[in-house]
Amino acid sequence: MEEVCPECGEEGIDVEASTVRHMLEPFVNQDVEETEYSICMDRDCSVVYFDGDRVFQEGDVCVPVNFKMEPDERPFPLCYCYGYGKEDLESELTKRGETGVPDWIAQRVRNGECACTYKNPKGRCCLGDVNAAVGELSERLRGKDQEPSGGEHCC
Ligand SMILES: [Zn+2]
C-alpha cells in the first residue's frame, strides 16, 4: 500500500523497520514499531521516515541523509557501506578522467559484502546513486573544460 508523507503529501517508498531503527539516533530508535515504514524522498521536506502520522525527521537520523541534501553540498555521501562520496568520485574523475569505484562496489555487492540494508538510509544498494553521480560529475567536468573559450565572449 502506497503511503503519502503527512508533511508534504509526496508518495513514499517502502523501508523496513529494522533499517529505520539502524538509522536513528539513540533513544529515538526505541520508538520504532514493528511496522512498515515509508521514506519521503522529497528533498525539501524534513520528514525522512513515516508511518501514518508518526514521523522521524532529518534530525533524528544519525547519518547525513543524501537524498535530503543539495547536489552541490560536500561532503556528499553516496556509498554508506564504504564511505565513498561525490567528492571522492570528483577527485578521481578530475585526476584520471574515469573512476573504477562503481565496478569496485559492484564487486562487493556480488561478493555479498555490502550492508546497505542497515547502513544506507534508503535501505537499498547505493550503486544507482553512484552511477548517477558519475554521470552528473563527468558531464560537469567536461563542461568545465569548454568553459574558458565560451566564457571569453562574455563582457
Ligand atoms: Zn515529505
mmCIF file of C-alpha atoms and ligand atoms in Angstrom:
data_model
loop_
_atom_site.group_PDB
_atom_site.id
_atom_site.type_symbol
_atom_site.label_atom_id
_atom_site.label_comp_id
_atom_site.label_asym_id
_atom_site.label_seq_id
_atom_site.Cartn_x
_atom_site.Cartn_y
_atom_site.Cartn_z
ATOM 1 C CA MET A 1 0.000 0.000 0.000
ATOM 2 C CA GLU A 2 1.410 3.395 -1.024
ATOM 3 C CA GLU A 3 1.511 5.928 1.752
ATOM 4 C CA VAL A 4 1.889 9.669 1.371
ATOM 5 C CA CYS A 5 4.069 11.848 3.592
ATOM 6 C CA PRO A 6 1.913 13.634 6.197
ATOM 7 C CA GLU A 7 4.143 16.716 5.843
ATOM 8 C CA CYS A 8 4.449 17.264 2.080
ATOM 9 C CA GLY A 9 1.974 14.815 0.518
ATOM 10 C CA GLU A 10 4.637 13.120 -1.591
ATOM 11 C CA GLU A 11 4.239 9.372 -2.131
ATOM 12 C CA GLY A 12 6.757 7.400 -0.056
ATOM 13 C CA ILE A 13 8.874 4.370 -0.874
ATOM 14 C CA ASP A 14 8.958 1.285 1.378
ATOM 15 C CA VAL A 15 11.584 0.697 4.008
ATOM 16 C CA GLU A 16 11.974 -1.992 6.677
ATOM 17 C CA ALA A 17 11.511 -1.104 10.344
ATOM 18 C CA SER A 18 14.925 -2.670 11.020
ATOM 19 C CA THR A 19 16.554 -0.193 8.606
ATOM 20 C CA VAL A 20 14.799 2.740 10.285
ATOM 21 C CA ARG A 21 15.957 1.519 13.692
ATOM 22 C CA HIS A 22 19.585 1.359 12.497
ATOM 23 C CA MET A 23 19.405 4.864 11.066
ATOM 24 C CA LEU A 24 18.001 6.715 14.073
ATOM 25 C CA GLU A 25 19.750 8.361 16.990
ATOM 26 C CA PRO A 26 19.940 6.586 20.370
ATOM 27 C CA PHE A 27 16.621 6.522 22.261
ATOM 28 C CA VAL A 28 14.649 7.757 19.223
ATOM 29 C CA ASN A 29 15.469 4.345 17.767
ATOM 30 C CA GLN A 30 13.495 2.752 20.613
ATOM 31 C CA ASP A 31 10.340 4.410 19.280
ATOM 32 C CA VAL A 32 10.430 2.368 16.057
ATOM 33 C CA GLU A 33 7.493 -0.045 15.942
ATOM 34 C CA GLU A 34 7.390 -3.396 14.134
ATOM 35 C CA THR A 35 5.512 -1.987 11.176
ATOM 36 C CA GLU A 36 6.006 -0.930 7.558
ATOM 37 C CA TYR A 37 7.592 2.493 7.246
ATOM 38 C CA SER A 38 7.903 4.717 4.217
ATOM 39 C CA ILE A 39 10.618 7.140 3.138
ATOM 40 C CA CYS A 40 9.819 10.655 1.963
ATOM 41 C CA MET A 41 12.237 11.305 -0.920
ATOM 42 C CA ASP A 42 11.251 14.969 -1.341
ATOM 43 C CA ARG A 43 14.471 16.919 -0.840
ATOM 44 C CA ASP A 44 12.752 19.976 0.651
ATOM 45 C CA CYS A 45 10.715 18.028 3.209
ATOM 46 C CA SER A 46 12.242 17.452 6.650
ATOM 47 C CA VAL A 47 10.484 14.107 7.112
ATOM 48 C CA VAL A 48 12.695 11.091 6.398
ATOM 49 C CA TYR A 49 10.609 8.143 7.655
ATOM 50 C CA PHE A 50 6.903 7.968 8.345
ATOM 51 C CA ASP A 51 4.084 5.618 9.176
ATOM 52 C CA GLY A 52 0.742 7.372 9.073
ATOM 53 C CA ASP A 53 1.212 10.476 11.202
ATOM 54 C CA ARG A 54 4.227 9.103 13.054
ATOM 55 C CA VAL A 55 7.309 10.782 11.542
ATOM 56 C CA PHE A 56 11.059 10.742 12.014
ATOM 57 C CA GLN A 57 12.791 13.882 10.810
ATOM 58 C CA GLU A 58 16.250 14.525 9.418
ATOM 59 C CA GLY A 59 17.468 15.498 12.903
ATOM 60 C CA ASP A 60 16.511 12.046 14.224
ATOM 61 C CA VAL A 61 18.771 10.297 11.718
ATOM 62 C CA CYS A 62 22.350 9.579 12.814
ATOM 63 C CA VAL A 63 23.966 9.988 9.359
ATOM 64 C CA PRO A 64 23.737 12.761 6.729
ATOM 65 C CA VAL A 65 20.783 11.846 4.511
ATOM 66 C CA ASN A 66 21.955 12.293 0.915
ATOM 67 C CA PHE A 67 18.511 12.466 -0.667
ATOM 68 C CA LYS A 68 17.716 15.492 1.521
ATOM 69 C CA MET A 69 20.946 17.297 0.569
ATOM 70 C CA GLU A 70 21.583 19.833 -2.169
ATOM 71 C CA PRO A 71 23.516 18.205 -5.066
ATOM 72 C CA ASP A 72 26.369 20.691 -4.576
ATOM 73 C CA GLU A 73 26.886 20.018 -0.853
ATOM 74 C CA ARG A 74 30.229 18.454 0.151
ATOM 75 C CA PRO A 75 30.918 16.024 1.616
ATOM 76 C CA PHE A 76 28.046 14.296 -0.149
ATOM 77 C CA PRO A 77 27.716 10.645 0.906
ATOM 78 C CA LEU A 78 26.860 8.108 -1.796
ATOM 79 C CA CYS A 79 28.091 4.698 -0.633
ATOM 80 C CA TYR A 80 27.315 4.321 3.053
ATOM 81 C CA CYS A 81 28.999 0.900 3.250
ATOM 82 C CA TYR A 82 32.469 2.019 2.129
ATOM 83 C CA GLY A 83 32.340 5.768 2.626
ATOM 84 C CA TYR A 84 32.596 6.935 -0.996
ATOM 85 C CA GLY A 85 31.147 10.376 -1.561
ATOM 86 C CA LYS A 86 30.726 12.655 -4.548
ATOM 87 C CA GLU A 87 33.957 14.398 -3.531
ATOM 88 C CA ASP A 88 35.880 11.106 -3.941
ATOM 89 C CA LEU A 89 34.459 10.477 -7.401
ATOM 90 C CA GLU A 90 35.148 14.095 -8.284
ATOM 91 C CA SER A 91 38.826 13.906 -7.374
ATOM 92 C CA GLU A 92 39.324 10.641 -9.267
ATOM 93 C CA LEU A 93 37.462 11.887 -12.326
ATOM 94 C CA THR A 94 39.484 15.101 -12.268
ATOM 95 C CA LYS A 95 42.780 13.215 -11.990
ATOM 96 C CA ARG A 96 42.147 10.254 -14.290
ATOM 97 C CA GLY A 97 39.078 11.178 -16.328
ATOM 98 C CA GLU A 98 37.408 7.961 -15.172
ATOM 99 C CA THR A 99 36.659 6.087 -11.989
ATOM 100 C CA GLY A 100 36.725 2.426 -11.015
ATOM 101 C CA VAL A 101 34.584 2.996 -7.930
ATOM 102 C CA PRO A 102 31.255 1.741 -9.395
ATOM 103 C CA ASP A 103 32.890 -1.503 -10.582
ATOM 104 C CA TRP A 104 34.622 -1.963 -7.267
ATOM 105 C CA ILE A 105 31.353 -1.524 -5.347
ATOM 106 C CA ALA A 106 29.573 -3.840 -7.810
ATOM 107 C CA GLN A 107 32.205 -6.480 -6.991
ATOM 108 C CA ARG A 108 31.498 -6.045 -3.258
ATOM 109 C CA VAL A 109 27.767 -6.495 -3.966
ATOM 110 C CA ARG A 110 28.467 -9.698 -5.931
ATOM 111 C CA ASN A 111 30.538 -10.984 -3.025
ATOM 112 C CA GLY A 112 27.689 -10.254 -0.625
ATOM 113 C CA GLU A 113 29.858 -7.881 1.395
ATOM 114 C CA CYS A 114 27.537 -4.877 1.367
ATOM 115 C CA ALA A 115 25.453 -3.757 4.324
ATOM 116 C CA CYS A 116 23.073 -1.368 2.538
ATOM 117 C CA THR A 117 20.048 -2.600 4.477
ATOM 118 C CA TYR A 118 21.496 -1.242 7.681
ATOM 119 C CA LYS A 119 23.882 1.483 6.537
ATOM 120 C CA ASN A 120 22.136 3.276 3.692
ATOM 121 C CA PRO A 121 19.217 5.462 4.872
ATOM 122 C CA LYS A 122 17.247 4.199 1.867
ATOM 123 C CA GLY A 123 17.908 0.615 2.937
ATOM 124 C CA ARG A 124 18.869 -0.071 -0.662
ATOM 125 C CA CYS A 125 22.019 -0.526 -2.696
ATOM 126 C CA CYS A 126 23.857 2.723 -3.480
ATOM 127 C CA LEU A 127 25.031 1.699 -6.967
ATOM 128 C CA GLY A 128 22.230 3.573 -8.747
ATOM 129 C CA ASP A 129 23.160 6.758 -6.876
ATOM 130 C CA VAL A 130 26.881 6.213 -7.527
ATOM 131 C CA ASN A 131 26.358 5.713 -11.259
ATOM 132 C CA ALA A 132 24.053 8.731 -11.467
ATOM 133 C CA ALA A 133 26.678 10.832 -9.682
ATOM 134 C CA VAL A 134 29.434 9.635 -12.046
ATOM 135 C CA GLY A 135 27.263 10.716 -14.985
ATOM 136 C CA GLU A 136 26.443 14.070 -13.415
ATOM 137 C CA LEU A 137 30.064 14.812 -12.434
ATOM 138 C CA SER A 138 31.570 13.661 -15.751
ATOM 139 C CA GLU A 139 29.223 15.937 -17.605
ATOM 140 C CA ARG A 140 30.035 18.855 -15.347
ATOM 141 C CA LEU A 141 33.802 18.285 -15.624
ATOM 142 C CA ARG A 142 33.566 18.084 -19.410
ATOM 143 C CA GLY A 143 31.598 21.322 -19.359
ATOM 144 C CA LYS A 144 34.304 22.980 -17.293
ATOM 145 C CA ASP A 145 36.972 22.181 -19.915
ATOM 146 C CA GLN A 146 34.976 24.037 -22.511
ATOM 147 C CA GLU A 147 34.128 26.981 -20.296
ATOM 148 C CA PRO A 148 37.168 29.252 -20.907
ATOM 149 C CA SER A 149 36.610 29.522 -24.672
ATOM 150 C CA GLY A 150 32.874 30.034 -24.242
ATOM 151 C CA GLY A 151 33.361 32.453 -21.381
ATOM 152 C CA GLU A 152 35.625 34.781 -23.329
ATOM 153 C CA HIS A 153 32.729 36.090 -25.353
ATOM 154 C CA CYS A 154 31.062 37.372 -22.240
ATOM 155 C CA CYS A 155 31.687 41.078 -21.381
HETATM 156 ZN ZN ZN B 1 7.655 14.698 2.963
#
